Coordinates of C-alpha atoms in Angstrom, one line a residue:
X1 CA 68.9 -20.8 -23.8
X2 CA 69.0 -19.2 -20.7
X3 CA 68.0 -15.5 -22.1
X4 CA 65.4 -17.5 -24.1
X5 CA 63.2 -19.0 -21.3
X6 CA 63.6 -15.6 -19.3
X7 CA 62.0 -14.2 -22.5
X8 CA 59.3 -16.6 -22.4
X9 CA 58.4 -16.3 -18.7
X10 CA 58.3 -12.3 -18.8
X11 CA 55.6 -13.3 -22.0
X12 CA 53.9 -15.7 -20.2
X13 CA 53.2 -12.9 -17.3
X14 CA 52.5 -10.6 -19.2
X15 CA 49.7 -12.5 -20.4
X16 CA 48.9 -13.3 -17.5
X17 CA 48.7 -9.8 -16.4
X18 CA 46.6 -8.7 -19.9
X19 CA 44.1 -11.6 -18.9
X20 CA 43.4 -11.1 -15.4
X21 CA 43.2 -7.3 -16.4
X22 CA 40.5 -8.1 -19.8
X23 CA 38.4 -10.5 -17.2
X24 CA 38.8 -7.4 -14.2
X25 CA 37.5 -4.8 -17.2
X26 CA 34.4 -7.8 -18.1
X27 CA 33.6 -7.7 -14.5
X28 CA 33.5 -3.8 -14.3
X29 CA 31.1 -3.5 -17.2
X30 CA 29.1 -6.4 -15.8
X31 CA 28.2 -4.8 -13.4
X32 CA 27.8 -1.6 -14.4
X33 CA 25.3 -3.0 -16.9
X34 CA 23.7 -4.8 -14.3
X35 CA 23.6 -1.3 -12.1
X36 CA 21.7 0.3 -14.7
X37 CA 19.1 -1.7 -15.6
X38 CA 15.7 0.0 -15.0
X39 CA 14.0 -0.1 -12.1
X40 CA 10.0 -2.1 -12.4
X41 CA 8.0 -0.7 -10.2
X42 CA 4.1 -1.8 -10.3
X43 CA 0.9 -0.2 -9.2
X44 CA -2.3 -1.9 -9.2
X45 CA -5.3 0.9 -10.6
X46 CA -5.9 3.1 -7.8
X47 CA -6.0 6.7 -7.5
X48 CA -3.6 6.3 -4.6
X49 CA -1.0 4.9 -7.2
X50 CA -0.4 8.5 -8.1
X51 CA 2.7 9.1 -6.5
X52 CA 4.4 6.2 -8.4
X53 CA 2.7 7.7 -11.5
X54 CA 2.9 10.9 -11.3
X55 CA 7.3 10.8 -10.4
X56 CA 7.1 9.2 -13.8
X57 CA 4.7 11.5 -15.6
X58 CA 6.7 14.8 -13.9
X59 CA 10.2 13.7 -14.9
X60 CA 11.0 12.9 -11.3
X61 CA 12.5 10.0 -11.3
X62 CA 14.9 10.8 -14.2
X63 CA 15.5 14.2 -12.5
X64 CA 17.1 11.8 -9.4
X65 CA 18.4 9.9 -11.9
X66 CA 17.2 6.1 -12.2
X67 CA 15.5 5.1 -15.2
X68 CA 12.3 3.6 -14.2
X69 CA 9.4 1.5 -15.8
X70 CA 6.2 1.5 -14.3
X71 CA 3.5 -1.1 -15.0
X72 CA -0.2 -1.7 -14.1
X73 CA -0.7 -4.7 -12.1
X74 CA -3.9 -7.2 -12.2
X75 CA -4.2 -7.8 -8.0
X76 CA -2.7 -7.9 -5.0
X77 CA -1.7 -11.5 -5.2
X78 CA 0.2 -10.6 -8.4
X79 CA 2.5 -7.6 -6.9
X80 CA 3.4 -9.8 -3.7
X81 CA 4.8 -12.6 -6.2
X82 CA 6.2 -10.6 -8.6
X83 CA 8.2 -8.8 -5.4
X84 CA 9.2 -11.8 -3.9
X85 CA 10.7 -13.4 -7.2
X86 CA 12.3 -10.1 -8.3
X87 CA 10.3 -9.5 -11.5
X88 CA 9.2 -6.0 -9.7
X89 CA 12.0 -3.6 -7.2
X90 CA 8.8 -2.7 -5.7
X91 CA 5.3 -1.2 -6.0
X92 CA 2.1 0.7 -5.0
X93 CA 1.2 -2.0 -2.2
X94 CA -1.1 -2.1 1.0
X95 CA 0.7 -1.2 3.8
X96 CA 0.0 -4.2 5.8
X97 CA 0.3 -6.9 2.7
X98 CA 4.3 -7.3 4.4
X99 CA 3.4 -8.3 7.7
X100 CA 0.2 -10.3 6.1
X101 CA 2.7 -12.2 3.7
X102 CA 5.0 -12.7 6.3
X103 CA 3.1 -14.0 9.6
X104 CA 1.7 -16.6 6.7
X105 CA -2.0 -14.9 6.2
X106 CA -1.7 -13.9 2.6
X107 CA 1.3 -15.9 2.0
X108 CA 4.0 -18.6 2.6
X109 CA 4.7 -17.5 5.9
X110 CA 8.4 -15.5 6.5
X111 CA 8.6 -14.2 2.9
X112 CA 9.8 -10.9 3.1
X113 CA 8.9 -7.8 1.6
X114 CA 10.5 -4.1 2.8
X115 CA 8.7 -1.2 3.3
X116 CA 10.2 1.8 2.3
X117 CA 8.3 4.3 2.5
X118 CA 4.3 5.7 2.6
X119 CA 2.5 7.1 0.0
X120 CA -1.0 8.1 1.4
X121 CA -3.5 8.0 4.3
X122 CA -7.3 8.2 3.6
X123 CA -9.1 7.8 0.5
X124 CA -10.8 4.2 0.7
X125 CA -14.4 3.7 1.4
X126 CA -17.2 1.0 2.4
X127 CA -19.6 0.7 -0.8
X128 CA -23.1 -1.0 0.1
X129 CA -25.1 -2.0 -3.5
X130 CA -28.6 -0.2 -3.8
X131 CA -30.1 -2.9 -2.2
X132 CA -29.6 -1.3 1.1
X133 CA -30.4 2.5 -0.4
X134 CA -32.6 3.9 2.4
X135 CA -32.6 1.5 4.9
X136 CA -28.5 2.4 5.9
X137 CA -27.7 5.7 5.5
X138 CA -24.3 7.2 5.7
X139 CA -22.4 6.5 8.8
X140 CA -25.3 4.9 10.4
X141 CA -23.7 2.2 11.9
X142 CA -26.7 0.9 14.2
X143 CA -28.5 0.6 11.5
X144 CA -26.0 -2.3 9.6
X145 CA -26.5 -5.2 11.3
X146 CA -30.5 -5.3 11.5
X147 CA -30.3 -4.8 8.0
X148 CA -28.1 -7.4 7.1
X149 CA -29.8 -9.6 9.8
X150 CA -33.3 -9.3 7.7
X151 CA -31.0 -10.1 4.2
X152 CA -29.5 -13.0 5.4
X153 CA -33.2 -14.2 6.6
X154 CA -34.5 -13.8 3.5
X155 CA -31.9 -15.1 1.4
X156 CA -29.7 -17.0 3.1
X157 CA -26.5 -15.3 2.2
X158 CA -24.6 -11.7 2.8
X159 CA -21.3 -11.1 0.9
X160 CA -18.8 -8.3 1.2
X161 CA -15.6 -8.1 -0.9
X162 CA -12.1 -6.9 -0.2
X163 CA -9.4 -6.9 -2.2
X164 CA -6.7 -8.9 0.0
X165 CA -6.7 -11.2 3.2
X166 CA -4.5 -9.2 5.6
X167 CA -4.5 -6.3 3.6
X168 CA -5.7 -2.4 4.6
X169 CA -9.2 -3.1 2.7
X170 CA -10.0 -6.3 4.7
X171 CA -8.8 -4.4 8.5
X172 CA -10.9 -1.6 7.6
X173 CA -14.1 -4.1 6.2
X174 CA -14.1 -5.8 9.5
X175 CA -13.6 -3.2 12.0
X176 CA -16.3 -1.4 9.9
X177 CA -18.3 -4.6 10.5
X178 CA -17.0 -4.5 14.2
X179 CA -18.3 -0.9 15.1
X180 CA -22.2 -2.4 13.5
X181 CA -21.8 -4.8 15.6
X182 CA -21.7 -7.5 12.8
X183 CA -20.4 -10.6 13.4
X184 CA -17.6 -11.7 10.9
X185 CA -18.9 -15.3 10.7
X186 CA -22.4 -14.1 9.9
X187 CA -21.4 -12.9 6.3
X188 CA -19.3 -14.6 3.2
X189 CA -16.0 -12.5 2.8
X190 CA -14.8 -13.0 -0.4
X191 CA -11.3 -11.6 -2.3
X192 CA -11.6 -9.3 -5.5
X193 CA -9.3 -7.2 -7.3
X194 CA -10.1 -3.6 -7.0
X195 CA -10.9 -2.5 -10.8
X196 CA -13.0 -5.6 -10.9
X197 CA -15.0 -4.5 -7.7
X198 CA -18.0 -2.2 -9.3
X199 CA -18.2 -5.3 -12.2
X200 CA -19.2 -7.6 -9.8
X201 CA -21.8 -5.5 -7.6
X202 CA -23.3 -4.6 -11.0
X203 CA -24.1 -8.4 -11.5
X204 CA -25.0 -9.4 -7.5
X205 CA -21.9 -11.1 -6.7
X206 CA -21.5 -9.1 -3.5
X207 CA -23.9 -6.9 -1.6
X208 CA -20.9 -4.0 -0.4
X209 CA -17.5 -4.1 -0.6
X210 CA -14.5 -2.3 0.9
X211 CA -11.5 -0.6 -1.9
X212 CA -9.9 2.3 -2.6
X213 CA -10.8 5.0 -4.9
X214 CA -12.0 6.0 -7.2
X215 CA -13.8 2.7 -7.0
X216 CA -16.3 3.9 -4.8
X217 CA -17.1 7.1 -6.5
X218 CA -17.5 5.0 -9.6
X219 CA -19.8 2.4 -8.1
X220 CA -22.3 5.7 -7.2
X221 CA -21.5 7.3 -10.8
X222 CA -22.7 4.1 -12.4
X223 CA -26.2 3.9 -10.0
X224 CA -24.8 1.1 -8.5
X225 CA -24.1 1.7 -5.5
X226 CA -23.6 4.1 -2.4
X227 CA -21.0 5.3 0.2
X228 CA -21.8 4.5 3.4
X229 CA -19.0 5.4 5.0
X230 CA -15.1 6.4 4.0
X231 CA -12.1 4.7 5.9
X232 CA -11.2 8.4 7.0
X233 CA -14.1 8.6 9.1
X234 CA -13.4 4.6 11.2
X235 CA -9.5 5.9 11.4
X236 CA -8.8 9.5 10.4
X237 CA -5.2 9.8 8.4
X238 CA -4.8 6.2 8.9
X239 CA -2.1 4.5 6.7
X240 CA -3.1 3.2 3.6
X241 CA -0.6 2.4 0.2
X242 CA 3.2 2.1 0.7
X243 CA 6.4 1.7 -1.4
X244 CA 7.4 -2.0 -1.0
X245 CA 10.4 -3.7 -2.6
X246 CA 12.0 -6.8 -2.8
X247 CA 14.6 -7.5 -0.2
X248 CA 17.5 -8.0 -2.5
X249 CA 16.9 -4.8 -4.4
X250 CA 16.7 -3.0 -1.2
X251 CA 20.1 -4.4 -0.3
X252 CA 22.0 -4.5 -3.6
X253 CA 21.0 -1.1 -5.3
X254 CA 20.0 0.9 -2.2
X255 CA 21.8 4.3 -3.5
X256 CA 19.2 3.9 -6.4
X257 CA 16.3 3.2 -3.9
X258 CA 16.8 6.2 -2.3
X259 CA 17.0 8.4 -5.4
X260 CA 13.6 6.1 -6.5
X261 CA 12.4 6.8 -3.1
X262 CA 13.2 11.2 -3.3
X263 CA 11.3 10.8 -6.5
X264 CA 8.3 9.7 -4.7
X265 CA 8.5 12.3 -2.0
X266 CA 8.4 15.0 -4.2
X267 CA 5.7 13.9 -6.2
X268 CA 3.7 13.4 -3.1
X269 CA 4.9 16.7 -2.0
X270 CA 3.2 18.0 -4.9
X271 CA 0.0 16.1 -5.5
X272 CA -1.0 17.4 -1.8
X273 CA -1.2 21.0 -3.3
X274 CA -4.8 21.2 -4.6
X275 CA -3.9 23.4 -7.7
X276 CA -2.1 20.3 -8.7
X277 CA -4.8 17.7 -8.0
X278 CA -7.0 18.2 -11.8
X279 CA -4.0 17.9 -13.6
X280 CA -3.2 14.6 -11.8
X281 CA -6.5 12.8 -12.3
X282 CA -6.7 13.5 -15.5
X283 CA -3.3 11.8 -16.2
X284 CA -4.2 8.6 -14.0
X285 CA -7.7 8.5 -15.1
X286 CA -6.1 7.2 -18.8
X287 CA -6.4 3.7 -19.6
X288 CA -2.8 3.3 -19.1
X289 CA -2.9 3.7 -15.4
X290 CA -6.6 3.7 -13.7
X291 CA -9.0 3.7 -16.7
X292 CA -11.6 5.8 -14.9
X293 CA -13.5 9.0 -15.4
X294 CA -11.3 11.9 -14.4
X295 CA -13.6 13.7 -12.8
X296 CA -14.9 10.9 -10.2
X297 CA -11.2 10.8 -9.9
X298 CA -10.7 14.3 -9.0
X299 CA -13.9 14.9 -6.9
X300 CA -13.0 12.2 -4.4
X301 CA -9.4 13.3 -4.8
X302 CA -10.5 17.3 -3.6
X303 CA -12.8 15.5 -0.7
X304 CA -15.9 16.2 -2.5
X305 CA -18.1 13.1 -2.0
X306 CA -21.7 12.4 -3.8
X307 CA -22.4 9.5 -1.6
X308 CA -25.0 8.4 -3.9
X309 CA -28.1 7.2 -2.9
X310 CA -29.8 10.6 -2.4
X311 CA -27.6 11.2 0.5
X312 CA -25.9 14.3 -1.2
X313 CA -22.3 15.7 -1.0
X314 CA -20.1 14.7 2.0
X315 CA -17.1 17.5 1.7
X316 CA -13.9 16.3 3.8
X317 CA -11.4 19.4 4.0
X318 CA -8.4 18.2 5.9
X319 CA -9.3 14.4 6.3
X320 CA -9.1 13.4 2.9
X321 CA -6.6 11.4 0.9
X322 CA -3.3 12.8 1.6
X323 CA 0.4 12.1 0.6
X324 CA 2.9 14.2 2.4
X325 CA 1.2 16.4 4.8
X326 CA 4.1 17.9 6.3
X327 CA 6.0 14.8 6.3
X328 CA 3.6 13.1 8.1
X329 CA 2.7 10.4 5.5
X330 CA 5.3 9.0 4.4
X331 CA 7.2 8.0 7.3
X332 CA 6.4 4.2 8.0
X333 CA 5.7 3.5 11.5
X334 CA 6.5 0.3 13.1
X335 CA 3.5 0.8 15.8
X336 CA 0.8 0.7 12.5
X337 CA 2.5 -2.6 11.7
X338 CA 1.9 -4.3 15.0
X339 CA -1.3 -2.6 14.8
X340 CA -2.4 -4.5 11.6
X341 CA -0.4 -7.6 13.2
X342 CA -2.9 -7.2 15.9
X343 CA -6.0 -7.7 14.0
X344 CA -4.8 -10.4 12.8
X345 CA -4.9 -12.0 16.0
X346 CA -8.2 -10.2 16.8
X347 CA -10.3 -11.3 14.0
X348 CA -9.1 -15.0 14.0
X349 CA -6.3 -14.8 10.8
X350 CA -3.9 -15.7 13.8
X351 CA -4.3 -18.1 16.7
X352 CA -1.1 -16.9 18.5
X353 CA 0.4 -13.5 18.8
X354 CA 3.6 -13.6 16.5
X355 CA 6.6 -11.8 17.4
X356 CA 5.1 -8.2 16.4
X357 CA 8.1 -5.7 17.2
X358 CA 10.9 -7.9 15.8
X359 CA 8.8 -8.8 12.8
X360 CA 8.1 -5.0 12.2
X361 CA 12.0 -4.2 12.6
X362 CA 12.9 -6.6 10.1
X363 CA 9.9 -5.8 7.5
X364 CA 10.5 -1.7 7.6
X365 CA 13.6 0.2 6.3
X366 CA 13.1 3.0 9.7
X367 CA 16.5 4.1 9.0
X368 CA 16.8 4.5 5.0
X369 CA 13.7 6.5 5.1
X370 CA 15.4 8.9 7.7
X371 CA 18.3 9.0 5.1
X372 CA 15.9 9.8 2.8
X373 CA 13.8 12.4 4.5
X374 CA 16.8 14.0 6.1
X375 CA 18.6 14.8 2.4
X376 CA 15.4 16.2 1.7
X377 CA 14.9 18.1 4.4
X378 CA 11.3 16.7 5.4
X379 CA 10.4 16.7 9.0
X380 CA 10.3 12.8 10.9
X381 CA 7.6 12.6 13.2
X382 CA 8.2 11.6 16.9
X383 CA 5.0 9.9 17.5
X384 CA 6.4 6.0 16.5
X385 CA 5.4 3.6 19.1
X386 CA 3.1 5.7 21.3
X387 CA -0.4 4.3 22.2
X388 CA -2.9 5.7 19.9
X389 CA -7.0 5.2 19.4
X390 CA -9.1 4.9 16.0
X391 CA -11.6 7.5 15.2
X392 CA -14.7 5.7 15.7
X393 CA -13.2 2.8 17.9
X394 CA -12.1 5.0 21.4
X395 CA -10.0 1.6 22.3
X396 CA -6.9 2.9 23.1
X397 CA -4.0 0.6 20.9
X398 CA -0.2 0.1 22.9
X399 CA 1.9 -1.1 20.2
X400 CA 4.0 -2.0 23.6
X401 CA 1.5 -3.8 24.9
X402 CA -1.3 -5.3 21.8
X403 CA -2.4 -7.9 24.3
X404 CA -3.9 -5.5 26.8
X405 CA -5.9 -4.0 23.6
X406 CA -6.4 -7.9 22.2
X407 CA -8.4 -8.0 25.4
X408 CA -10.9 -5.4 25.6
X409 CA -11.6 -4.8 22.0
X410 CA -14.4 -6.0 19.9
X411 CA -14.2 -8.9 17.9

């Protein structure tokens, strides 16, 4: 009897042993399912959504290896929720849309979103309709606000579109309006998603609008409207688009991030060679990404501006939309963010100055980038957190001190 229940204890363990070991394998393969499902990353139709586009179009993101699915996005407003619920990793995104979401401007305020990386500078543009054709010409800021003065006399109502509150395309609309010396308040601001943009001026909805390209060059294609002036000339190389994920992702699967993330950096790497830049707007020119002729696509892309308007061809040679640029690009510095954090305050969004260097620490991922750029052997720049000034605006900007700039700027 004795022999027997020793028998049936040394059974019992061992199936205890087999059991714990079948629910240890289960939990193995979970996760190594879960580890390899494919990364969603969205753009929004842009020709600065190239780098996302073209790492899948080049093979570059399998070449790191992640398996990755992009998809074209419908606004703004859509990529920030589908980031914050998870149904994206990440996207094409404006820079500042993190620190917007965040502070509660174009979002429930303290939602997070991570910035990983940059993906361009340049390449955005103030489009007036025809309406103004030979009574503003390009870069004649002076000329603006008498202009839109006699408009809103006549009919009551001026109204500019941007594609996000917060975002890069509203800052750069209303220090545009700033340096006219337009008054804000004196105009109707309304929000519209970029490929919708040229749609609307065609049937009078606004009178100008601020978006990236190649909406611009398509508004001037179409004989609807001109460039009056491009966001490189109010803030040469400022930052534009980014790579922002969802925090989790960026915590949970950061070894793929990075791989996601060297992906990018070599497609940007290679889009800022020109002999590469016809090839790339034909491929996000199809319907599939930006649905837009290729070759208002590539002009804008190799700095060759019609400006529409009989105004002629505006060529930029080393201020046009970049994505590398030495390493310069793509690392994301925390001074832009309390820059943009800044305006908020400036142009009313805010009524008190939030916490700008601890909200920029949490919001940007400084340190995997470095990772990132140091495996790759790409240069950091050394110029985070020095004062700096805008092209057109001399003001000079502290990120130690935005208050002393909050004071003396233009509203």
């Amino acid at each position: 009897m004795k022999n027997f229940n020793t028998q049936i204890k040394r059974l019992l363990t061992r199936s205890m042993l087999a059991l714990v070991t079948m629910l240890i394998s289960l939990s193995v393969t979970t996760t190594n399912a879960q580890s390899k499902e494919p990364i969603k990353l969205g753009f929004i139709p842009l020709t600065d959504c190239s780098p996302i586009v073209m790492a899948k179009e080049l093979g570059l993101f399998k070449k790191y290896g992640v398996d990755v699915v992009v998809t074209k996005e419908t606004s703004w407003a859509n990529v920030r929720d589908k980031i914050l619920t998870g149904e994206l990793d990440g996207a094409h995104c404006l820079y500042s849309m993190p620190f917007s979401v965040y502070t509660g401007v174009g979002g429930k305020a303290g939602s997070e979103m991570m910035i990983a990386m940059m993906l361009n500078v340049n390449g955005q543009a103030i489009t007036l309709s025809n309406d103004f054709c030979g009574k503003v010409g390009f870069k004649q800021m002076n000329k603006v606000t008498p202009v839109v003065a006699a408009k809103l006399k006549a009919e009551k109502e001026v109204t500019f579109a941007m594609t996000f509150p917060g975002g890069t395309h509203d800052l750069w609309l209303r220090n545009w309006m700033s340096l006219a010396g337009l008054n804000q308040r004196a105009v109707k601001i309304i929000t519209i998603p970029p490929p919708q943009m040229v749609a609307n001026m065609k049937v009078g909805n606004m009178d100008g609008y601020c978006v990236g390209e190649p909406w611009g060059g398509v508004a001037v294609k179409q004989g609807i409207g001109f460039t009056q002036i491009a966001s490189q000339d109010i803030w040469k190389d400022h930052p534009e688009k980014a790579l922002v994920v969802n925090k989790e992702f960026s915590k949970e699967r950061r070894e793929d991030l990075k791989k996601v993330m060297k992906a990018i950096m070599e497609a940007c790497i290679w889009l800022d060679s020109p002999a590469n830049r016809k090839k790339a707007a034909a491929i996000i020119g199809k319907a599939p990404y930006v649905n837009a002729p290729a070759d208002v696509i590539e002009a804008r892309l190799m700095g060759d501006y019609n400006l529409g308007c009989n105004q002629g061809v505006e060529v930029y040679d080393n201020d046009y939309m970049l994505f590398h640029k030495g390493g310069m690009v793509n690392f994301p510095r925390k001074s832009y963010a309390i820059w943009a954090m800044a305006q908020y305050v400036r142009f009313g969004y805010l009524k008190e100055a939030p916490n700008y260097k601890a909200i920029a620490d949490k919001l940007i991922l400084d340190d995997l980038y470095k990772e990132v750029a140091a495996s790759m052997k790409v240069k950091v720049p050394n110029d985070d957190m020095k004062p700096f000034s805008l092209t057109m605006d001399k003001t000079v900007f502290d990120p130690s001190n935005p208050e002393a700039y909050l004071k003396v700027v233009k509203r």
